[in-house]
Amino acid sequence: MTAPGTPIAVITGASSGIGAATARQLAAAGYRVVLTARRKDRIEELAAEINEAGHQATAYALDVTDRTAVDEFATAFGTLAVLVNNAGGALGADPVATGDPADWRQMYEVNVIGTLNMTQALLPALTASGDGTVVVLSSTAGHSTYEGGAGYVAAKNGARVIAETLRLEIVGTPVRVIEIAPGMVKTDEFATTRFRGDTDKAAKVYAGVAEPLTADDVADTITWACTRPPHVNIDLLVVRPRAQASNTKVHREL
């Protein structure tokens, strides 16, 4: 049972990495967390872990690119405190000349259309709360391009623009819009998924970097931003490891 007045936070892509870490940290901060992802077994396991720790969590299998399913999911909420648009990811690292349009389309569907679907569907509940927060997980890729990254850069630019435009459009309402743009984050799946299971290629992304960011590092920034006083809006928070000066300038100890 949810205690009266307990704020609810929805996290997309909560089955692993930043999403799972954010669910744990928001739950510990006093939110009832609703975990969404396509992998039902993963989010059910995480929800059980969070509940066993004395917090509150519910799992809901959801594909954010399926608008019908998203709209049905949204009917469960009269009010909502936080939406964390975390579902996303990268596919491939090919140059523009040879990039696979199917990869580009899939990245756009999840990173951009998925964020749009969830935000549109849940904005009424966020507004009804009187103190709603929309978080968009973009990336430093959405702010600066790099070779081999055009498809992902384009998708994260799209996510970034949703956050920037929405903030302009809903100013004066009780909803704030926060963009968190992580740089190099080492998780169990991001690079491996990008390179379709090639663990050698995935390992090279972080080779020689003593301390890339962790999922917990990013979750900590999300939780901090969401728990600021209601009148404080963290428009944009860029977070990189100390070893990364830009998307293309990384100190490696090789």
PDB file of C-alpha atoms in Angstrom:
ATOM      1  CA  MET A   1       0.000   0.000   0.000  1.00  0.00           C
ATOM      2  CA  THR A   2       1.132   3.529  -0.754  1.00  0.00           C
ATOM      3  CA  ALA A   3       1.132   5.806   2.257  1.00  0.00           C
ATOM      4  CA  PRO A   4      -1.143   8.858   1.935  1.00  0.00           C
ATOM      5  CA  GLY A   5       0.719  11.696   0.307  1.00  0.00           C
ATOM      6  CA  THR A   6       3.599   9.530  -0.899  1.00  0.00           C
ATOM      7  CA  PRO A   7       4.848  11.077  -4.167  1.00  0.00           C
ATOM      8  CA  ILE A   8       5.000   8.759  -7.149  1.00  0.00           C
ATOM      9  CA  ALA A   9       7.895   8.630  -9.603  1.00  0.00           C
ATOM     10  CA  VAL A  10       7.765   6.786 -12.935  1.00  0.00           C
ATOM     11  CA  ILE A  11      11.098   5.654 -14.357  1.00  0.00           C
ATOM     12  CA  THR A  12      11.373   4.334 -17.901  1.00  0.00           C
ATOM     13  CA  GLY A  13      14.106   1.929 -18.921  1.00  0.00           C
ATOM     14  CA  ALA A  14      14.314   0.777 -15.301  1.00  0.00           C
ATOM     15  CA  SER A  15      15.460  -2.771 -16.002  1.00  0.00           C
ATOM     16  CA  SER A  16      19.192  -1.968 -15.817  1.00  0.00           C
ATOM     17  CA  GLY A  17      21.869   0.702 -15.640  1.00  0.00           C
ATOM     18  CA  ILE A  18      20.909   4.295 -14.906  1.00  0.00           C
ATOM     19  CA  GLY A  19      17.201   3.509 -14.779  1.00  0.00           C
ATOM     20  CA  ALA A  20      17.573   0.806 -12.149  1.00  0.00           C
ATOM     21  CA  ALA A  21      19.973   2.921 -10.092  1.00  0.00           C
ATOM     22  CA  THR A  22      17.587   5.877 -10.259  1.00  0.00           C
ATOM     23  CA  ALA A  23      14.700   3.693  -9.087  1.00  0.00           C
ATOM     24  CA  ARG A  24      16.684   2.586  -6.051  1.00  0.00           C
ATOM     25  CA  GLN A  25      17.751   6.107  -5.149  1.00  0.00           C
ATOM     26  CA  LEU A  26      14.358   7.768  -5.649  1.00  0.00           C
ATOM     27  CA  ALA A  27      12.743   5.006  -3.588  1.00  0.00           C
ATOM     28  CA  ALA A  28      15.259   5.630  -0.808  1.00  0.00           C
ATOM     29  CA  ALA A  29      14.432   9.357  -1.053  1.00  0.00           C
ATOM     30  CA  GLY A  30      10.794   8.630  -0.235  1.00  0.00           C
ATOM     31  CA  TYR A  31       9.091   8.164  -3.586  1.00  0.00           C
ATOM     32  CA  ARG A  32       6.891   5.253  -4.539  1.00  0.00           C
ATOM     33  CA  VAL A  33       8.650   4.226  -7.743  1.00  0.00           C
ATOM     34  CA  VAL A  34       6.886   2.729 -10.739  1.00  0.00           C
ATOM     35  CA  LEU A  35       9.392   0.791 -12.827  1.00  0.00           C
ATOM     36  CA  THR A  36       8.741   0.450 -16.544  1.00  0.00           C
ATOM     37  CA  ALA A  37      10.702  -1.468 -19.164  1.00  0.00           C
ATOM     38  CA  ARG A  38      10.103  -4.192 -21.730  1.00  0.00           C
ATOM     39  CA  ARG A  39      11.907  -6.839 -19.670  1.00  0.00           C
ATOM     40  CA  LYS A  40       9.224  -7.740 -17.145  1.00  0.00           C
ATOM     41  CA  ASP A  41      11.358 -10.197 -15.194  1.00  0.00           C
ATOM     42  CA  ARG A  42      14.077  -7.606 -14.580  1.00  0.00           C
ATOM     43  CA  ILE A  43      11.770  -4.907 -13.242  1.00  0.00           C
ATOM     44  CA  GLU A  44       9.798  -7.358 -11.114  1.00  0.00           C
ATOM     45  CA  GLU A  45      13.046  -8.510  -9.528  1.00  0.00           C
ATOM     46  CA  LEU A  46      14.095  -4.918  -8.894  1.00  0.00           C
ATOM     47  CA  ALA A  47      10.697  -3.993  -7.456  1.00  0.00           C
ATOM     48  CA  ALA A  48      10.947  -6.942  -5.052  1.00  0.00           C
ATOM     49  CA  GLU A  49      14.424  -5.815  -3.987  1.00  0.00           C
ATOM     50  CA  ILE A  50      13.222  -2.273  -3.319  1.00  0.00           C
ATOM     51  CA  ASN A  51      10.166  -3.436  -1.387  1.00  0.00           C
ATOM     52  CA  GLU A  52      12.260  -5.821   0.705  1.00  0.00           C
ATOM     53  CA  ALA A  53      14.477  -2.867   1.600  1.00  0.00           C
ATOM     54  CA  GLY A  54      11.440  -1.176   3.149  1.00  0.00           C
ATOM     55  CA  HIS A  55      10.639   1.178   0.294  1.00  0.00           C
ATOM     56  CA  GLN A  56       7.797   1.174  -2.249  1.00  0.00           C
ATOM     57  CA  ALA A  57       8.002  -0.070  -5.836  1.00  0.00           C
ATOM     58  CA  THR A  58       5.723  -1.420  -8.541  1.00  0.00           C
ATOM     59  CA  ALA A  59       6.752  -3.017 -11.837  1.00  0.00           C
ATOM     60  CA  TYR A  60       4.875  -2.442 -15.103  1.00  0.00           C
ATOM     61  CA  ALA A  61       6.045  -3.963 -18.375  1.00  0.00           C
ATOM     62  CA  LEU A  62       5.898  -1.250 -21.028  1.00  0.00           C
ATOM     63  CA  ASP A  63       7.337  -0.391 -24.433  1.00  0.00           C
ATOM     64  CA  VAL A  64       7.542   3.402 -24.547  1.00  0.00           C
ATOM     65  CA  THR A  65       7.291   3.384 -28.345  1.00  0.00           C
ATOM     66  CA  ASP A  66       3.833   1.765 -28.174  1.00  0.00           C
ATOM     67  CA  ARG A  67       1.514   4.759 -27.812  1.00  0.00           C
ATOM     68  CA  THR A  68      -1.598   2.694 -27.152  1.00  0.00           C
ATOM     69  CA  ALA A  69       0.134   0.883 -24.299  1.00  0.00           C
ATOM     70  CA  VAL A  70       1.533   4.150 -22.935  1.00  0.00           C
ATOM     71  CA  ASP A  71      -1.909   5.785 -22.932  1.00  0.00           C
ATOM     72  CA  GLU A  72      -3.367   2.798 -21.103  1.00  0.00           C
ATOM     73  CA  PHE A  73      -0.557   2.955 -18.539  1.00  0.00           C
ATOM     74  CA  ALA A  74      -1.212   6.665 -17.958  1.00  0.00           C
ATOM     75  CA  THR A  75      -4.822   6.065 -16.913  1.00  0.00           C
ATOM     76  CA  ALA A  76      -3.556   4.666 -13.604  1.00  0.00           C
ATOM     77  CA  PHE A  77      -2.402   8.089 -12.419  1.00  0.00           C
ATOM     78  CA  GLY A  78      -4.566  10.906 -11.138  1.00  0.00           C
ATOM     79  CA  THR A  79      -1.479  12.739  -9.984  1.00  0.00           C
ATOM     80  CA  LEU A  80       2.213  12.104 -10.492  1.00  0.00           C
ATOM     81  CA  ALA A  81       5.247  13.767  -8.948  1.00  0.00           C
ATOM     82  CA  VAL A  82       8.107  12.737 -11.238  1.00  0.00           C
ATOM     83  CA  LEU A  83       8.593  11.256 -14.692  1.00  0.00           C
ATOM     84  CA  VAL A  84      12.126  10.155 -15.514  1.00  0.00           C
ATOM     85  CA  ASN A  85      12.469   9.635 -19.271  1.00  0.00           C
ATOM     86  CA  ASN A  86      15.475   7.328 -19.167  1.00  0.00           C
ATOM     87  CA  ALA A  87      14.659   4.708 -21.831  1.00  0.00           C
ATOM     88  CA  GLY A  88      17.039   5.121 -24.743  1.00  0.00           C
ATOM     89  CA  GLY A  89      20.342   3.793 -25.966  1.00  0.00           C
ATOM     90  CA  ALA A  90      22.721   3.723 -28.912  1.00  0.00           C
ATOM     91  CA  LEU A  91      23.134   1.333 -31.824  1.00  0.00           C
ATOM     92  CA  GLY A  92      26.262   1.181 -33.950  1.00  0.00           C
ATOM     93  CA  ALA A  93      29.153   3.586 -34.427  1.00  0.00           C
ATOM     94  CA  ASP A  94      29.247   3.801 -38.210  1.00  0.00           C
ATOM     95  CA  PRO A  95      29.958   6.962 -40.189  1.00  0.00           C
ATOM     96  CA  VAL A  96      27.116   8.798 -41.901  1.00  0.00           C
ATOM     97  CA  ALA A  97      28.160   7.351 -45.259  1.00  0.00           C
ATOM     98  CA  THR A  98      27.527   3.756 -44.195  1.00  0.00           C
ATOM     99  CA  GLY A  99      25.235   3.986 -41.162  1.00  0.00           C
ATOM    100  CA  ASP A 100      22.218   1.679 -41.117  1.00  0.00           C
ATOM    101  CA  PRO A 101      18.975   3.666 -41.416  1.00  0.00           C
ATOM    102  CA  ALA A 102      17.230   0.974 -39.366  1.00  0.00           C
ATOM    103  CA  ASP A 103      19.566   1.716 -36.444  1.00  0.00           C
ATOM    104  CA  TRP A 104      18.914   5.433 -36.771  1.00  0.00           C
ATOM    105  CA  ARG A 105      15.166   4.837 -36.848  1.00  0.00           C
ATOM    106  CA  GLN A 106      15.234   2.616 -33.774  1.00  0.00           C
ATOM    107  CA  MET A 107      17.313   5.116 -31.804  1.00  0.00           C
ATOM    108  CA  TYR A 108      14.940   7.915 -32.773  1.00  0.00           C
ATOM    109  CA  GLU A 109      11.880   5.866 -31.857  1.00  0.00           C
ATOM    110  CA  VAL A 110      13.105   5.075 -28.347  1.00  0.00           C
ATOM    111  CA  ASN A 111      15.032   8.218 -27.432  1.00  0.00           C
ATOM    112  CA  VAL A 112      12.683  10.760 -28.998  1.00  0.00           C
ATOM    113  CA  ILE A 113       9.253   9.280 -29.705  1.00  0.00           C
ATOM    114  CA  GLY A 114       9.363   7.261 -26.484  1.00  0.00           C
ATOM    115  CA  THR A 115      10.116  10.421 -24.508  1.00  0.00           C
ATOM    116  CA  LEU A 116       7.357  12.255 -26.362  1.00  0.00           C
ATOM    117  CA  ASN A 117       4.821   9.488 -25.741  1.00  0.00           C
ATOM    118  CA  MET A 118       5.469   9.292 -22.015  1.00  0.00           C
ATOM    119  CA  THR A 119       5.600  13.040 -21.516  1.00  0.00           C
ATOM    120  CA  GLN A 120       2.398  13.724 -23.428  1.00  0.00           C
ATOM    121  CA  ALA A 121       0.505  10.919 -21.703  1.00  0.00           C
ATOM    122  CA  LEU A 122       1.589  11.799 -18.166  1.00  0.00           C
ATOM    123  CA  LEU A 123       1.745  15.605 -18.340  1.00  0.00           C
ATOM    124  CA  PRO A 124      -1.877  15.992 -17.109  1.00  0.00           C
ATOM    125  CA  ALA A 125      -1.109  13.929 -13.996  1.00  0.00           C
ATOM    126  CA  LEU A 126       2.138  15.812 -13.420  1.00  0.00           C
ATOM    127  CA  THR A 127       0.266  19.108 -13.652  1.00  0.00           C
ATOM    128  CA  ALA A 128      -2.533  17.882 -11.376  1.00  0.00           C
ATOM    129  CA  SER A 129       0.002  17.119  -8.656  1.00  0.00           C
ATOM    130  CA  GLY A 130       0.698  20.821  -8.246  1.00  0.00           C
ATOM    131  CA  ASP A 131       4.425  20.070  -8.174  1.00  0.00           C
ATOM    132  CA  GLY A 132       5.448  17.887 -11.115  1.00  0.00           C
ATOM    133  CA  THR A 133       8.896  17.180 -12.517  1.00  0.00           C
ATOM    134  CA  VAL A 134       9.786  15.916 -15.986  1.00  0.00           C
ATOM    135  CA  VAL A 135      13.325  14.600 -16.295  1.00  0.00           C
ATOM    136  CA  VAL A 136      14.819  13.963 -19.726  1.00  0.00           C
ATOM    137  CA  LEU A 137      17.990  11.877 -19.838  1.00  0.00           C
ATOM    138  CA  SER A 138      19.805  13.230 -22.852  1.00  0.00           C
ATOM    139  CA  SER A 139      23.571  12.924 -23.219  1.00  0.00           C
ATOM    140  CA  THR A 140      26.603  15.048 -23.885  1.00  0.00           C
ATOM    141  CA  ALA A 141      26.109  13.541 -27.362  1.00  0.00           C
ATOM    142  CA  GLY A 142      23.047  15.775 -27.630  1.00  0.00           C
ATOM    143  CA  HIS A 143      25.238  18.837 -27.180  1.00  0.00           C
ATOM    144  CA  SER A 144      28.326  18.018 -29.244  1.00  0.00           C
ATOM    145  CA  THR A 145      28.868  15.591 -32.085  1.00  0.00           C
ATOM    146  CA  TYR A 146      31.666  13.108 -32.690  1.00  0.00           C
ATOM    147  CA  GLU A 147      32.761  10.846 -35.519  1.00  0.00           C
ATOM    148  CA  GLY A 148      30.783   7.641 -35.759  1.00  0.00           C
ATOM    149  CA  GLY A 149      28.066   8.962 -33.514  1.00  0.00           C
ATOM    150  CA  ALA A 150      25.730  10.862 -35.831  1.00  0.00           C
ATOM    151  CA  GLY A 151      22.705   8.615 -35.372  1.00  0.00           C
ATOM    152  CA  TYR A 152      22.895   8.678 -31.596  1.00  0.00           C
ATOM    153  CA  VAL A 153      23.784  12.372 -31.583  1.00  0.00           C
ATOM    154  CA  ALA A 154      20.736  13.137 -33.718  1.00  0.00           C
ATOM    155  CA  ALA A 155      18.466  11.145 -31.405  1.00  0.00           C
ATOM    156  CA  LYS A 156      19.792  12.738 -28.239  1.00  0.00           C
ATOM    157  CA  ASN A 157      19.542  16.175 -29.849  1.00  0.00           C
ATOM    158  CA  GLY A 158      15.882  15.353 -30.339  1.00  0.00           C
ATOM    159  CA  ALA A 159      15.452  14.451 -26.680  1.00  0.00           C
ATOM    160  CA  ARG A 160      17.267  17.635 -25.647  1.00  0.00           C
ATOM    161  CA  VAL A 161      15.007  19.764 -27.811  1.00  0.00           C
ATOM    162  CA  ILE A 162      11.892  18.199 -26.279  1.00  0.00           C
ATOM    163  CA  ALA A 163      13.089  19.317 -22.847  1.00  0.00           C
ATOM    164  CA  GLU A 164      14.029  22.824 -23.975  1.00  0.00           C
ATOM    165  CA  THR A 165      10.808  23.405 -25.891  1.00  0.00           C
ATOM    166  CA  LEU A 166       8.505  21.907 -23.275  1.00  0.00           C
ATOM    167  CA  ARG A 167      10.015  24.175 -20.626  1.00  0.00           C
ATOM    168  CA  LEU A 168       9.121  27.214 -22.742  1.00  0.00           C
ATOM    169  CA  GLU A 169       5.637  25.959 -23.517  1.00  0.00           C
ATOM    170  CA  ILE A 170       4.528  25.111 -19.970  1.00  0.00           C
ATOM    171  CA  VAL A 171       6.140  27.963 -18.060  1.00  0.00           C
ATOM    172  CA  GLY A 172       3.632  29.184 -15.499  1.00  0.00           C
ATOM    173  CA  THR A 173       2.343  25.698 -14.770  1.00  0.00           C
ATOM    174  CA  PRO A 174       3.430  23.731 -11.669  1.00  0.00           C
ATOM    175  CA  VAL A 175       5.724  21.464 -13.676  1.00  0.00           C
ATOM    176  CA  ARG A 176       9.467  21.868 -14.055  1.00  0.00           C
ATOM    177  CA  VAL A 177      11.576  20.304 -16.808  1.00  0.00           C
ATOM    178  CA  ILE A 178      15.061  19.013 -16.036  1.00  0.00           C
ATOM    179  CA  GLU A 179      17.631  17.754 -18.520  1.00  0.00           C
ATOM    180  CA  ILE A 180      20.449  15.544 -17.296  1.00  0.00           C
ATOM    181  CA  ALA A 181      23.221  15.071 -19.871  1.00  0.00           C
ATOM    182  CA  PRO A 182      25.742  12.395 -18.844  1.00  0.00           C
ATOM    183  CA  GLY A 183      29.069  11.891 -20.535  1.00  0.00           C
ATOM    184  CA  MET A 184      31.027   8.647 -20.292  1.00  0.00           C
ATOM    185  CA  VAL A 185      29.084   6.231 -18.087  1.00  0.00           C
ATOM    186  CA  LYS A 186      30.200   2.641 -17.725  1.00  0.00           C
ATOM    187  CA  THR A 187      27.223   0.325 -17.269  1.00  0.00           C
ATOM    188  CA  ASP A 188      26.769  -3.372 -17.870  1.00  0.00           C
ATOM    189  CA  GLU A 189      24.866  -2.952 -21.112  1.00  0.00           C
ATOM    190  CA  PHE A 190      25.210   0.398 -22.891  1.00  0.00           C
ATOM    191  CA  ALA A 191      28.356  -0.154 -24.945  1.00  0.00           C
ATOM    192  CA  THR A 192      27.739  -3.895 -25.332  1.00  0.00           C
ATOM    193  CA  THR A 193      24.302  -3.183 -26.799  1.00  0.00           C
ATOM    194  CA  ARG A 194      25.730  -0.495 -29.044  1.00  0.00           C
ATOM    195  CA  PHE A 195      28.211  -2.975 -30.507  1.00  0.00           C
ATOM    196  CA  ARG A 196      25.696  -5.826 -30.653  1.00  0.00           C
ATOM    197  CA  GLY A 197      27.312  -7.981 -28.026  1.00  0.00           C
ATOM    198  CA  ASP A 198      30.929  -7.434 -29.092  1.00  0.00           C
ATOM    199  CA  THR A 199      32.508  -7.204 -25.661  1.00  0.00           C
ATOM    200  CA  ASP A 200      35.966  -6.367 -27.059  1.00  0.00           C
ATOM    201  CA  LYS A 201      34.662  -3.269 -28.847  1.00  0.00           C
ATOM    202  CA  ALA A 202      32.642  -2.328 -25.784  1.00  0.00           C
ATOM    203  CA  ALA A 203      35.693  -2.586 -23.533  1.00  0.00           C
ATOM    204  CA  LYS A 204      37.707  -0.251 -25.795  1.00  0.00           C
ATOM    205  CA  VAL A 205      35.263   2.565 -25.083  1.00  0.00           C
ATOM    206  CA  TYR A 206      36.496   2.678 -21.480  1.00  0.00           C
ATOM    207  CA  ALA A 207      40.065   1.450 -22.005  1.00  0.00           C
ATOM    208  CA  GLY A 208      42.525   3.289 -19.772  1.00  0.00           C
ATOM    209  CA  VAL A 209      39.872   5.468 -18.139  1.00  0.00           C
ATOM    210  CA  ALA A 210      40.470   4.952 -14.442  1.00  0.00           C
ATOM    211  CA  GLU A 211      37.076   6.113 -13.228  1.00  0.00           C
ATOM    212  CA  PRO A 212      34.281   6.566 -15.754  1.00  0.00           C
ATOM    213  CA  LEU A 213      30.937   7.545 -14.288  1.00  0.00           C
ATOM    214  CA  THR A 214      28.746   4.806 -12.847  1.00  0.00           C
ATOM    215  CA  ALA A 215      24.987   4.422 -13.064  1.00  0.00           C
ATOM    216  CA  ASP A 216      24.834   5.411  -9.391  1.00  0.00           C
ATOM    217  CA  ASP A 217      26.681   8.661 -10.128  1.00  0.00           C
ATOM    218  CA  VAL A 218      24.052   9.672 -12.664  1.00  0.00           C
ATOM    219  CA  ALA A 219      21.185   8.475 -10.474  1.00  0.00           C
ATOM    220  CA  ASP A 220      22.567  10.651  -7.696  1.00  0.00           C
ATOM    221  CA  THR A 221      22.365  13.753  -9.910  1.00  0.00           C
ATOM    222  CA  ILE A 222      18.813  12.874 -10.986  1.00  0.00           C
ATOM    223  CA  THR A 223      17.685  12.363  -7.402  1.00  0.00           C
ATOM    224  CA  TRP A 224      19.361  15.581  -6.272  1.00  0.00           C
ATOM    225  CA  ALA A 225      17.676  17.571  -9.044  1.00  0.00           C
ATOM    226  CA  CYS A 226      14.251  16.065  -8.314  1.00  0.00           C
ATOM    227  CA  THR A 227      14.496  16.773  -4.590  1.00  0.00           C
ATOM    228  CA  ARG A 228      15.314  20.480  -4.884  1.00  0.00           C
ATOM    229  CA  PRO A 229      12.629  22.860  -3.563  1.00  0.00           C
ATOM    230  CA  PRO A 230       9.730  23.183  -6.026  1.00  0.00           C
ATOM    231  CA  HIS A 231      10.711  26.682  -7.152  1.00  0.00           C
ATOM    232  CA  VAL A 232      14.224  25.516  -8.140  1.00  0.00           C
ATOM    233  CA  ASN A 233      14.591  24.169 -11.684  1.00  0.00           C
ATOM    234  CA  ILE A 234      17.825  22.539 -12.780  1.00  0.00           C
ATOM    235  CA  ASP A 235      17.434  23.334 -16.478  1.00  0.00           C
ATOM    236  CA  LEU A 236      20.523  21.407 -17.562  1.00  0.00           C
ATOM    237  CA  LEU A 237      23.049  19.364 -15.641  1.00  0.00           C
ATOM    238  CA  VAL A 238      26.027  18.061 -17.603  1.00  0.00           C
ATOM    239  CA  VAL A 239      27.953  15.389 -15.718  1.00  0.00           C
ATOM    240  CA  ARG A 240      31.184  13.811 -16.916  1.00  0.00           C
ATOM    241  CA  PRO A 241      34.002  11.890 -15.267  1.00  0.00           C
ATOM    242  CA  ARG A 242      37.022  14.006 -14.440  1.00  0.00           C
ATOM    243  CA  ALA A 243      38.991  12.192 -17.138  1.00  0.00           C
ATOM    244  CA  GLN A 244      36.634  13.352 -19.888  1.00  0.00           C
ATOM    245  CA  ALA A 245      37.014  16.967 -20.989  1.00  0.00           C
ATOM    246  CA  SER A 246      34.736  16.580 -24.020  1.00  0.00           C
ATOM    247  CA  ASN A 247      33.183  13.866 -26.158  1.00  0.00           C
ATOM    248  CA  THR A 248      36.468  13.532 -28.018  1.00  0.00           C
ATOM    249  CA  LYS A 249      39.032  14.455 -25.347  1.00  0.00           C
ATOM    250  CA  VAL A 250      39.520  11.687 -22.778  1.00  0.00           C
ATOM    251  CA  HIS A 251      42.542  10.999 -20.590  1.00  0.00           C
ATOM    252  CA  ARG A 252      43.508   7.348 -20.813  1.00  0.00           C
ATOM    253  CA  GLU A 253      46.236   5.661 -18.783  1.00  0.00           C
ATOM    254  CA  LEU A 254      47.398   3.067 -21.309  1.00  0.00           C
TER     255      LEU A 254
END
